Tab-separated table of C-alpha atoms in Angstrom:
chain	number	residue	atom	x	y	z
I	214	MET	CA	148.622	120.642	97.671
I	215	ASP	CA	147.900	123.097	95.067
I	216	GLY	CA	144.549	124.637	95.263
I	217	THR	CA	143.671	121.636	97.434
I	218	GLY	CA	146.410	119.496	97.744
I	219	LYS	CA	150.185	120.152	97.396
I	220	GLY	CA	151.736	120.797	100.719
I	221	LEU	CA	152.781	119.926	104.296
I	222	ALA	CA	150.859	117.175	106.530
I	223	PRO	CA	150.403	115.694	110.107
I	224	PRO	CA	151.928	112.794	112.182
I	225	PHE	CA	151.791	109.294	111.035
I	226	GLN	CA	150.744	106.267	113.139
I	227	GLU	CA	149.359	103.901	110.309
I	228	GLU	CA	150.731	103.103	106.758
I	229	VAL	CA	148.630	104.768	104.241
I	230	ALA	CA	148.743	104.969	100.414
I	231	LEU	CA	150.497	107.658	98.652
I	232	ASP	CA	148.892	108.053	95.053
I	233	GLY	CA	146.749	105.266	95.672
I	234	VAL	CA	149.440	103.042	94.493
I	235	GLU	CA	151.558	101.738	97.244
I	236	LEU	CA	151.730	101.926	101.137
I	237	ALA	CA	154.404	104.102	102.901
I	238	GLN	CA	156.652	101.941	104.820
I	239	GLY	CA	157.732	102.469	108.281
I	240	LYS	CA	155.790	105.800	108.478
I	241	GLN	CA	152.439	106.371	109.967
I	242	PRO	CA	150.015	108.995	109.908
I	243	ALA	CA	148.248	109.599	113.419
I	244	SER	CA	145.189	111.566	112.671
I	245	ALA	CA	146.037	110.826	109.353
I	246	ALA	CA	148.304	113.640	107.923
I	247	PRO	CA	148.216	113.184	104.229
I	248	ALA	CA	150.743	114.330	101.696
I	249	SER	CA	149.586	115.799	98.514
I	250	TRP	CA	146.678	116.124	95.999
I	251	ASP	CA	145.703	117.517	92.727
I	252	SER	CA	142.379	117.757	92.272
I	253	PRO	CA	142.599	120.829	93.872
I	254	GLU	CA	146.268	120.328	93.347
I	255	GLU	CA	147.801	121.362	96.314
I	256	GLN	CA	151.314	120.432	97.083
I	257	SER	CA	151.048	119.649	100.999
I	258	ILE	CA	153.224	119.045	104.006
I	259	VAL	CA	152.820	116.191	106.328
I	260	HIS	CA	154.158	115.853	110.173
I	261	LEU	CA	155.545	112.618	110.861
I	262	THR	CA	156.127	110.807	113.880
I	263	ARG	CA	159.017	108.319	113.026
I	264	GLY	CA	157.983	105.345	115.485
I	265	SER	CA	161.340	103.210	116.074
I	266	ARG	CA	163.180	105.573	113.408
I	267	LYS	CA	165.752	107.881	114.917
I	268	ILE	CA	164.658	111.531	114.839
I	269	SER	CA	167.277	113.482	112.946
I	270	GLY	CA	166.400	116.982	113.944
I	271	ILE	CA	165.520	117.972	110.264
I	272	GLN	CA	162.297	119.835	110.166
I	273	VAL	CA	161.167	119.375	106.528
I	274	SER	CA	161.953	116.760	104.161
I	275	VAL	CA	161.029	117.636	100.686
I	276	ILE	CA	159.964	114.658	98.714
I	277	LEU	CA	160.821	114.603	95.233
I	278	PRO	CA	160.119	111.490	92.850
I	279	ILE	CA	161.867	111.630	89.410
I	280	TYR	CA	161.577	109.722	86.191
I	281	ASN	CA	162.964	111.199	83.157
I	282	ALA	CA	162.754	114.745	84.275
I	283	GLU	CA	165.855	116.428	82.726
I	284	CYS	CA	163.824	119.286	81.156
I	285	TRP	CA	162.438	120.348	84.126
I	286	LEU	CA	164.897	119.330	87.194
I	287	ASP	CA	167.152	122.639	86.998
I	288	GLU	CA	164.183	125.122	87.550
I	289	CYS	CA	162.618	122.734	90.038
I	290	LEU	CA	165.624	122.409	92.344
I	291	LYS	CA	166.734	126.119	91.868
I	292	SER	CA	163.277	126.931	93.248
I	293	LEU	CA	164.360	124.873	96.453
I	294	LEU	CA	167.530	126.546	96.538
I	295	GLU	CA	165.664	129.832	96.778
I	296	GLN	CA	163.447	129.065	99.756
I	297	ASP	CA	163.622	131.523	102.545
I	298	PHE	CA	162.715	129.250	105.172
I	299	GLN	CA	165.230	129.482	107.987
I	300	GLY	CA	164.863	125.932	109.331
I	301	SER	CA	166.390	122.814	108.378
I	302	ILE	CA	165.772	121.308	105.125
I	303	GLU	CA	166.399	117.799	103.462
I	304	LEU	CA	165.903	116.768	99.885
I	305	SER	CA	164.964	112.989	99.447
I	306	VAL	CA	165.082	112.047	95.802
I	307	PHE	CA	164.055	108.667	94.501
I	308	ASN	CA	164.884	107.925	91.083
I	309	ASP	CA	162.616	105.570	89.214
I	310	ALA	CA	164.771	104.060	86.591
I	311	SER	CA	165.243	107.268	84.531
I	312	THR	CA	166.973	106.659	81.164
I	313	ASP	CA	167.856	110.434	80.635
I	314	ASN	CA	170.417	112.696	82.219
I	315	SER	CA	168.246	113.147	85.441
I	316	ILE	CA	170.535	111.200	87.862
I	317	ASN	CA	173.320	113.570	86.701
I	318	ILE	CA	171.248	116.733	87.152
I	319	ILE	CA	170.544	115.521	90.692
I	320	GLU	CA	173.996	114.856	91.487
I	321	LYS	CA	175.089	118.448	90.388
I	322	TRP	CA	172.469	120.098	92.292
I	323	LYS	CA	173.426	117.811	95.501
I	324	VAL	CA	176.567	119.662	95.530
I	325	LEU	CA	174.818	123.051	95.408
I	326	LEU	CA	172.203	122.184	97.706
I	327	GLU	CA	174.613	120.802	100.460
I	328	GLU	CA	176.564	124.066	100.176
I	329	VAL	CA	173.927	125.866	101.769
I	330	ASP	CA	173.092	123.118	104.501
I	331	ILE	CA	170.242	121.444	102.643
I	332	GLN	CA	171.069	117.740	102.953
I	333	VAL	CA	170.296	115.634	99.932
I	334	CYS	CA	169.102	112.011	100.365
I	335	VAL	CA	169.340	110.002	96.682
I	336	GLY	CA	167.841	106.733	96.225
I	337	GLY	CA	166.704	104.783	93.298
I	338	HIS	CA	166.774	101.730	90.967
I	339	CYS	CA	167.824	100.995	87.393
I	340	SER	CA	165.213	98.140	86.585
I	341	PRO	CA	164.162	97.641	83.055
I	342	GLN	CA	160.829	99.681	83.760
I	343	PRO	CA	159.714	102.440	86.193
I	344	ARG	CA	157.537	101.169	89.128
I	345	GLY	CA	155.449	104.449	89.139
I	346	VAL	CA	155.277	107.722	90.728
I	347	GLY	CA	153.393	106.357	93.956
I	348	PHE	CA	156.257	103.739	94.477
I	349	ALA	CA	158.869	106.353	93.775
I	350	LYS	CA	157.035	108.864	96.116
I	351	ASN	CA	156.743	106.121	98.925
I	352	CYS	CA	160.532	105.027	98.643
I	353	ALA	CA	161.510	108.848	98.862
I	354	VAL	CA	159.333	108.993	101.850
I	355	GLY	CA	160.792	105.852	103.300
I	356	GLN	CA	164.373	107.277	103.087
I	357	SER	CA	163.863	110.585	104.369
I	358	SER	CA	164.234	112.000	108.070
I	359	GLY	CA	162.290	115.240	108.335
I	360	ALA	CA	159.675	115.857	110.956
I	361	TYR	CA	157.563	117.371	108.107
I	362	LEU	CA	157.274	116.284	104.519
I	363	CYS	CA	156.699	118.711	101.766
I	364	PHE	CA	155.778	117.080	98.423
I	365	LEU	CA	157.181	118.305	95.114
I	366	ASP	CA	156.974	117.262	91.571
I	367	SER	CA	160.028	117.282	89.391
I	368	ASP	CA	157.985	119.578	86.780
I	369	ASP	CA	156.782	121.962	89.504
I	370	VAL	CA	158.353	125.097	90.535
I	371	MET	CA	158.134	126.601	94.132
I	372	MET	CA	157.809	130.373	95.103
I	373	PRO	CA	160.419	131.226	97.519
I	374	GLN	CA	158.141	131.645	100.501
I	375	ARG	CA	156.454	128.212	99.941
I	376	ILE	CA	157.929	125.850	102.555
I	377	ARG	CA	158.075	128.887	104.974
I	378	LEU	CA	154.330	129.851	104.816
I	379	GLN	CA	153.033	126.151	104.744
I	380	TRP	CA	155.329	125.333	107.800
I	381	GLU	CA	153.796	128.104	109.919
I	382	VAL	CA	150.499	127.011	109.153
I	383	ALA	CA	151.181	123.172	109.831
I	384	ILE	CA	152.449	124.169	113.236
I	385	GLN	CA	149.281	126.056	114.014
I	386	HIS	CA	147.070	123.072	112.599
I	387	PRO	CA	149.098	119.966	113.288
I	388	LYS	CA	146.423	117.554	112.103
I	389	SER	CA	146.136	119.073	108.854
I	390	ILE	CA	147.322	118.752	105.075
I	391	VAL	CA	148.440	122.192	104.352
I	392	GLY	CA	147.977	123.102	100.690
I	393	CYS	CA	148.266	126.405	98.816
I	394	GLN	CA	146.847	128.058	95.786
I	395	VAL	CA	148.663	127.448	92.241
I	396	LYS	CA	149.028	128.836	88.786
I	397	ARG	CA	148.994	126.705	85.713
I	398	GLU	CA	151.612	126.662	82.962
I	399	PRO	CA	150.552	127.432	80.219
I	400	ALA	CA	148.144	129.770	81.791
I	401	GLU	CA	145.144	128.696	79.323
I	402	ALA	CA	145.624	124.940	80.343
I	403	THR	CA	142.615	123.651	82.286
I	404	GLU	CA	141.646	127.386	82.999
I	405	ARG	CA	138.310	126.437	84.687
I	406	TYR	CA	139.823	123.830	86.956
I	407	THR	CA	142.664	126.327	88.146
I	408	ARG	CA	140.070	128.890	89.047
I	409	TRP	CA	137.971	126.378	90.812
I	410	ILE	CA	140.814	124.993	93.065
I	411	ASN	CA	142.059	128.315	93.895
I	412	SER	CA	138.681	129.487	94.935
I	413	LEU	CA	137.854	126.665	97.464
I	414	THR	CA	137.307	127.530	100.860
I	415	ASN	CA	138.760	125.434	103.548
I	416	GLU	CA	135.488	123.495	104.171
I	417	GLN	CA	135.167	122.863	100.388
I	418	LEU	CA	138.799	121.195	100.281
I	419	VAL	CA	137.035	118.401	102.001
I	420	THR	CA	133.721	118.546	100.390
I	421	GLN	CA	134.878	118.977	96.741
I	422	GLY	CA	138.656	118.350	96.631
I	423	ILE	CA	140.117	115.468	94.353
I	424	PRO	CA	143.626	114.967	95.458
I	425	GLU	CA	146.261	113.249	93.563
I	426	ASP	CA	147.190	111.081	96.293
I	427	LEU	CA	143.431	110.164	96.532
I	428	LEU	CA	143.548	107.006	98.844
I	429	TYR	CA	146.039	108.631	101.197
I	430	PHE	CA	143.573	111.723	101.569
I	431	TYR	CA	140.609	109.512	102.259
I	432	GLU	CA	142.667	107.608	104.879
I	433	HIS	CA	143.729	110.891	106.384
I	434	LEU	CA	139.988	112.009	106.678
I	435	ARG	CA	138.906	108.581	108.084
I	436	LYS	CA	141.419	108.937	111.060
I	437	GLY	CA	140.072	112.589	111.857
I	438	GLY	CA	142.615	114.338	109.627
I	439	GLU	CA	141.859	118.151	108.603
I	440	VAL	CA	142.671	120.251	105.671
I	441	PHE	CA	143.867	123.900	105.502
I	442	ARG	CA	145.169	125.993	102.730
I	443	VAL	CA	147.527	128.902	102.525
I	444	ASP	CA	145.495	131.567	100.151
I	445	GLN	CA	148.608	132.730	98.134
I	446	CYS	CA	150.132	131.162	95.083
I	447	LEU	CA	153.029	129.166	96.277
I	448	LEU	CA	153.461	126.606	93.125
I	449	LEU	CA	153.614	126.762	89.492
I	450	TYR	CA	152.117	123.420	88.476
I	451	ARG	CA	152.891	122.621	84.561
I	452	TYR	CA	150.259	120.833	82.606
I	453	HIS	CA	151.825	118.816	79.831
I	454	PRO	CA	151.164	115.272	78.365
I	455	GLN	CA	154.063	113.676	79.932
I	456	ALA	CA	152.425	114.746	83.557
I	457	ALA	CA	151.762	111.818	86.049
I	458	THR	CA	148.614	112.808	86.598
I	459	HIS	CA	147.405	111.520	83.163
I	460	SER	CA	148.657	108.015	84.143
I	461	VAL	CA	145.601	107.690	86.382
I	462	LEU	CA	142.361	106.700	84.694
I	463	GLU	CA	139.354	108.484	85.278
I	464	GLU	CA	137.296	105.427	85.969
I	465	THR	CA	139.647	104.564	88.771
I	466	ILE	CA	139.249	108.065	90.340
I	467	TRP	CA	135.517	107.871	89.851
I	468	THR	CA	135.487	104.356	91.620
I	469	HIS	CA	137.315	105.565	94.620
I	470	ARG	CA	135.474	108.842	95.029
I	471	LEU	CA	132.133	107.008	94.793
I	472	LEU	CA	133.285	104.362	97.338
I	473	PHE	CA	134.224	107.068	99.711
I	474	LEU	CA	131.034	109.018	99.236
I	475	GLU	CA	128.942	105.894	99.941
I	476	GLU	CA	130.715	105.204	102.889
I	477	ARG	CA	131.229	108.579	104.593
I	478	ILE	CA	127.720	110.233	103.254
I	479	LEU	CA	125.233	108.033	101.730
I	480	SER	CA	125.690	105.599	104.566
I	481	CYS	CA	124.174	108.071	106.915
I	482	TRP	CA	121.399	109.291	104.519
I	483	ILE	CA	117.811	107.590	104.309
I	484	SER	CA	116.963	109.089	100.778
I	485	PHE	CA	118.393	111.733	98.568
I	486	THR	CA	117.848	113.382	95.169
I	487	ILE	CA	120.346	113.302	92.250
I	488	TRP	CA	120.690	116.630	90.649
I	489	ASN	CA	121.033	116.079	86.925
I	490	ALA	CA	118.882	113.784	85.027
I	491	GLY	CA	121.498	113.937	82.259
I	492	LYS	CA	124.258	111.489	81.318
I	493	GLN	CA	126.457	112.320	84.561
I	494	GLY	CA	123.454	111.903	87.052
I	495	ARG	CA	122.536	108.651	85.215
I	496	LYS	CA	126.082	107.219	85.353
I	497	PHE	CA	126.348	108.056	89.056
I	498	PHE	CA	122.655	106.280	89.706
I	499	ARG	CA	124.171	103.339	87.744
I	500	SER	CA	127.539	103.111	89.690
I	501	LEU	CA	125.774	103.042	93.283
I	502	SER	CA	125.203	100.092	95.181
I	503	PRO	CA	121.889	98.286	94.997
I	504	THR	CA	121.240	99.745	98.564
I	505	ASN	CA	122.079	103.177	97.763
I	506	GLN	CA	120.241	103.015	94.445
I	507	LYS	CA	116.993	102.324	96.469
I	508	LYS	CA	117.531	105.737	98.380
I	509	VAL	CA	117.290	107.838	95.205
I	510	THR	CA	113.881	109.222	95.366
I	511	ALA	CA	114.270	111.399	92.186
I	512	PHE	CA	116.481	113.118	89.515
I	513	CYS	CA	115.813	116.912	89.474
I	514	ASP	CA	117.065	119.029	86.616
I	515	VAL	CA	115.926	122.406	84.569
I	516	ASP	CA	115.563	120.763	81.236
I	517	GLN	CA	111.896	120.754	80.425
I	518	LYS	CA	112.503	117.823	78.013
I	519	LYS	CA	113.773	115.761	80.811
I	520	ILE	CA	111.181	116.555	83.109
I	521	THR	CA	108.305	116.116	80.545
I	522	LYS	CA	109.844	112.592	79.953
I	523	GLY	CA	108.630	112.170	83.840
I	524	PHE	CA	111.017	109.004	84.538
I	525	TYR	CA	114.444	107.486	84.123
I	526	THR	CA	114.137	103.766	83.914
I	527	TYR	CA	117.173	101.727	84.813
I	528	GLU	CA	117.113	99.124	81.921
I	529	ASP	CA	120.140	97.150	83.093
I	530	SER	CA	118.632	96.330	86.357
I	531	LYS	CA	117.848	92.719	87.122
I	532	GLU	CA	114.887	93.649	88.907
I	533	THR	CA	111.267	92.966	87.949
I	534	PRO	CA	109.868	95.459	87.211
I	535	LYS	CA	112.544	97.919	86.120
I	536	PRO	CA	113.272	100.795	88.585
I	537	ARG	CA	111.530	103.986	87.486
I	538	ILE	CA	113.011	107.100	89.009
I	539	PRO	CA	110.845	110.244	88.805
I	540	ILE	CA	112.358	113.460	87.075
I	541	ILE	CA	111.317	116.543	88.560
I	542	HIS	CA	112.092	120.143	88.555
I	543	PHE	CA	115.030	121.295	91.166
I	544	ARG	CA	112.403	123.632	92.802
I	545	ASP	CA	110.130	120.626	93.635
I	546	ALA	CA	112.894	118.415	94.781
I	547	SER	CA	113.931	117.625	98.321
I	548	PRO	CA	117.450	117.713	99.785
I	549	PRO	CA	119.856	116.211	100.479
I	550	PHE	CA	121.329	116.268	97.035
I	551	ILE	CA	124.156	114.741	95.247
I	552	ILE	CA	124.982	117.183	92.619
I	553	CYS	CA	126.500	115.878	89.417
I	554	VAL	CA	126.750	119.165	87.406
I	555	LYS	CA	129.970	120.581	86.515
I	556	LEU	CA	130.591	123.866	87.967
I	557	ASP	CA	131.320	127.318	86.065
I	558	LEU	CA	129.854	125.983	82.702
I	559	THR	CA	126.454	127.863	82.732
I	560	GLY	CA	127.234	131.488	82.999
I	561	GLY	CA	126.479	131.310	86.810
I	562	GLN	CA	122.945	130.039	86.280
I	563	PHE	CA	123.257	126.643	87.856
I	564	GLU	CA	125.157	128.283	90.827
I	565	GLU	CA	122.267	130.856	91.051
I	566	ASN	CA	119.625	127.941	91.250
I	567	LEU	CA	121.598	126.666	93.890
I	568	SER	CA	122.093	129.518	96.088
I	569	GLN	CA	118.375	130.198	95.913
I	570	LEU	CA	117.557	127.247	98.014
I	571	ASN	CA	119.554	128.310	100.854
I	572	LEU	CA	121.218	125.073	101.336
I	573	LYS	CA	124.504	124.312	103.372
I	574	GLU	CA	127.163	122.335	101.279
I	575	GLY	CA	128.430	119.185	103.407
I	576	VAL	CA	125.045	118.931	105.147
I	577	ASP	CA	122.137	119.540	102.451
I	578	TYR	CA	124.215	118.467	99.571
I	579	HIS	CA	127.699	117.231	98.071
I	580	HIS	CA	129.233	117.537	94.942
I	581	PHE	CA	130.200	114.739	92.665
I	582	ASN	CA	131.103	116.061	89.251
């Protein structure tokens, strides 16, 4: 995990979805040991039990899905060669119908890596169309044989100590996905996002994290899994138009995050306040199930115009009369809150307002932004 999601993870006992696309066949997370994220983007390490599969003695399998990655692969694989981890490593590559020179680059590096006792397993297909990063990642997992999975994207570069440091933490926290901090390239890309994911506490990795492998991460939490991060920058995470992250629709992420929030949090609350009477807060309200809409006691805000208006009327409701939700100042509102305000955009004013209320994140409020 990067900032929150690229790293090592725990033992498998049930099939779980990677990247929210496919189910990993033949592997199972026990107390849910997820693989990687990207919201916080952390590259993670996952500990596996192999069920009926024979244990090979390999400690870490590096999982590398590739599709038309020729411009990144040399630097990516060089960073694997330079790892200072002294245990046994396997590279499991799955080629998702690349049409460029990727497979030849992989074959070249297979020779170099096996010279230093890093085993390389290469799979793939040559269908007319790629099946997607989730499919490729699941296939790479399926052909791997290590006790831990270390997730790596073809456009990422690992720092030399990455596997070693995440492995050491994974041993101490066997039920955890283990992430790390990251740096972006180019440095100015998603600057707020990078600052945010690198500053999250271990508790906030769960309350605020948005992993790439969202469904897998949620399944991990459902099974009692935990999340931990190495607070060092161990991964260079590139941001570019071809990145797989861009292939997931924002509405898809919104929907899965909302369903998980309703299942895990709102189902336990009798009532709550939505912090933000603007566009994001109203969208959140409209997205809720009818049952949870009825739990919303108020919107709160600092915008005097919204507060003076007095109410938000849900015009699309089929109810008669239409639901009218009060809009009040945040100081007059009662917790718990769902906060639909983007962080780090108000010069610290929102964060200061929130801190004045002396609330506990994960208990008195949750972020949905």
